[in-house]
Amino acid sequence: MKTYKCMATCAAGIEALVGKEIRNLGIDCQVENGRALFTGTMADIAKLSLWLRTADRIKIILAEFEARTFEDLFDQVYDIAWEDILPLDANFPVSGKSIKSKLFSVSDCQALTKKAIVERLKKFYHRYGRLPESGAKFPIEVAIRKDKVMITLDTTGDSFFKRGYRTEKGGAPLKETLAASLVMLTNWRADMPLVDLTCGSGTILIEAAMMALNIAPGLKRTFLCETWPFVDQNIWGQARKEAYQAQKLDQQLDILGTDIDHKMIEIAKANAQKAGVADYITFKQMRLQDFTTTKENGVIICNPPYGERLSDKAQVEQLYKEMGQVFAPLTTWSKYILTSDLQFEEFYGSKATKKRKLYNGALRTDYFQYWAQRNNR
Ligand code: SAH
């Protein structure tokens, strides 16, 4: 089967997790800023699309070259064997970006790339008029950085974070990809208790349950490259079948989600139901301040409000203080808190064992980690 040079793109800061996921799926890769590079067949792309929990999308890298003039760009785009990928009726929007390059006009680069592809296809398909562009979609990007051009083709469509289980999300939901990353960055394993005391729409816990049950995150949705004529449908059928068979649903999990807002608990329950993990998570309305437990060796993950608006600041500081008080006696538990509040540790009342910079969308946050004292697992 033909192989393609590809990249799995992701948010800054979680490249290593994406790299680890790809390797765990049996594919070698190289991690760079914001992406992991690998070579794979359409079957590999199908498998990764179904299974990757932390990446945003997979793009095929069609060509890389240097270009300082429009002629350079046109000729080298024209040289790509577009007819191997694009059918006569392909709908191929071209997007672009340019950083620190001679060819700085993005709209001109886009238009020229489009023109080169159109010319090549017209010649191949013996067409003289306009191409119909009425068929499957092939989103192409021309990305130029320091005069180095990369021409890519998106295979994913809607970003991987759109798993298809979250229809309602409340005010400040985490992307599913970030929620999965938060779980992966903890020491949690399926035989340990897991708690989220500000669970909102339940994203972190739903992702955790799906991981523990080995449910592929992409099983409930489709991907753009499935609609491409040259992609063998059996590949996708096979990848989905394998993913269904890989599920390990006969497990007991000890997962609890609570939130002060009863509406969020209803939403979390509905989302867990859609994701197929409702039987494995207990959701209930409760204030974080009221949490106690006699269990040991558990993990707490929280994505509390950040107090970005001035009016909320005092309330959030009080919540962090209470969090410190509630968590302090739980010495065998590891606690992980994501917030953009740089003073978090002061309010919480102790220094984190470790902090990790992460981006929640465009917002810079820190993942404050308090490791268990007697966690010898
Ligand atoms: N990770 C969640 C979003 C959490 S937003 C998701 O993906 O949907 C923060 C949540 O903290 C909100 O749902 C809010 O209701 C809750 N919250 C605020 N103060 C709280 C408190 N004192 N106790 C429990 N939950 C609280």
Short mmCIF file of N, CA and C and ligand atoms in Angstrom, two decimals, residues 166 169 172-174 196-204 258-261 264 286-289 303-305 319, ligand 1:
data_model
loop_
_atom_site.label_atom_id
_atom_site.label_comp_id
_atom_site.label_asym_id
_atom_site.label_seq_id
_atom_site.Cartn_x
_atom_site.Cartn_y
_atom_site.Cartn_z
N ARG A 166 -20.38 14.98 23.01
CA ARG A 166 -20.71 16.13 23.83
C ARG A 166 -21.60 17.08 23.06
N LYS A 169 -22.49 21.61 26.75
CA LYS A 169 -21.19 21.72 27.40
C LYS A 169 -21.06 22.77 28.49
N ALA A 172 -17.68 26.75 30.34
CA ALA A 172 -16.23 26.74 30.15
C ALA A 172 -15.71 25.33 29.95
N PRO A 173 -16.13 24.69 28.87
CA PRO A 173 -15.73 23.30 28.68
C PRO A 173 -14.28 23.18 28.23
N LEU A 174 -13.67 22.07 28.58
CA LEU A 174 -12.34 21.78 28.07
C LEU A 174 -12.50 21.07 26.74
N ASP A 196 -13.33 14.16 40.00
CA ASP A 196 -13.26 15.55 39.51
C ASP A 196 -14.35 16.31 40.25
N LEU A 197 -13.93 17.28 41.10
CA LEU A 197 -14.89 17.96 41.97
C LEU A 197 -15.46 19.24 41.35
N THR A 198 -14.97 19.61 40.18
CA THR A 198 -15.57 20.72 39.42
C THR A 198 -15.80 20.18 38.00
N CYS A 199 -16.60 19.14 37.91
CA CYS A 199 -16.62 18.33 36.67
C CYS A 199 -17.32 18.98 35.49
N GLY A 200 -18.13 20.02 35.71
CA GLY A 200 -18.79 20.67 34.58
C GLY A 200 -19.52 19.66 33.72
N SER A 201 -19.25 19.67 32.41
CA SER A 201 -19.93 18.75 31.50
C SER A 201 -19.31 17.35 31.51
N GLY A 202 -18.34 17.13 32.39
CA GLY A 202 -17.84 15.77 32.62
C GLY A 202 -16.70 15.32 31.72
N THR A 203 -16.17 16.25 30.93
CA THR A 203 -15.20 15.88 29.89
C THR A 203 -14.02 15.05 30.40
N ILE A 204 -13.39 15.49 31.49
CA ILE A 204 -12.18 14.80 31.98
C ILE A 204 -12.51 13.35 32.33
N THR A 258 -18.35 15.57 40.54
CA THR A 258 -19.29 16.43 41.26
C THR A 258 -19.13 17.87 40.80
N ASP A 259 -20.20 18.63 40.97
CA ASP A 259 -20.19 20.04 40.59
C ASP A 259 -21.26 20.74 41.43
N ILE A 260 -21.03 22.00 41.72
CA ILE A 260 -21.97 22.76 42.54
C ILE A 260 -23.27 23.01 41.77
N ASP A 261 -23.20 22.96 40.45
CA ASP A 261 -24.32 23.33 39.59
C ASP A 261 -25.07 22.07 39.12
N MET A 264 -25.19 21.33 35.39
CA MET A 264 -23.99 20.72 34.80
C MET A 264 -23.99 19.20 35.04
N MET A 286 -22.69 18.56 44.25
CA MET A 286 -22.07 18.77 45.57
C MET A 286 -21.10 19.94 45.48
N ARG A 287 -20.92 20.61 46.62
CA ARG A 287 -19.90 21.65 46.65
C ARG A 287 -18.55 20.99 46.89
N LEU A 288 -17.53 21.49 46.25
CA LEU A 288 -16.18 20.96 46.45
C LEU A 288 -15.82 20.95 47.94
N GLN A 289 -16.26 22.00 48.64
CA GLN A 289 -15.94 22.17 50.07
C GLN A 289 -16.43 21.00 50.91
N ASN A 303 -10.55 21.07 36.99
CA ASN A 303 -10.43 22.22 36.10
C ASN A 303 -11.40 23.26 36.65
N PRO A 304 -11.01 23.94 37.75
CA PRO A 304 -11.94 24.87 38.40
C PRO A 304 -12.08 26.16 37.61
N PRO A 305 -12.99 27.05 38.01
CA PRO A 305 -13.03 28.37 37.36
C PRO A 305 -11.69 29.08 37.60
N LEU A 319 -12.28 29.63 46.66
CA LEU A 319 -12.42 28.23 46.24
C LEU A 319 -11.06 27.51 46.28
N1 SAH B 1 -13.89 20.65 32.86
C1 SAH B 1 -15.29 21.06 32.73
C2 SAH B 1 -15.47 22.56 32.95
C3 SAH B 1 -15.31 22.99 34.38
S1 SAH B 1 -15.71 24.69 34.59
C4 SAH B 1 -15.82 20.71 31.36
O1 SAH B 1 -15.08 20.24 30.49
O2 SAH B 1 -17.01 20.90 31.12
C5 SAH B 1 -15.69 24.83 36.30
C6 SAH B 1 -16.85 24.21 37.01
O3 SAH B 1 -16.64 24.42 38.40
C7 SAH B 1 -18.21 24.80 36.69
O4 SAH B 1 -19.04 23.81 36.16
C8 SAH B 1 -18.74 25.29 38.05
O5 SAH B 1 -20.12 25.03 38.26
C9 SAH B 1 -17.90 24.50 39.03
N2 SAH B 1 -17.76 25.08 40.38
C10 SAH B 1 -17.54 26.36 40.70
N3 SAH B 1 -17.46 26.51 42.05
C11 SAH B 1 -17.63 25.28 42.59
C12 SAH B 1 -17.63 24.75 43.92
N4 SAH B 1 -17.47 25.54 44.97
N5 SAH B 1 -17.82 23.44 44.10
C13 SAH B 1 -17.99 22.62 43.01
N6 SAH B 1 -18.00 23.05 41.74
C14 SAH B 1 -17.81 24.37 41.53
#
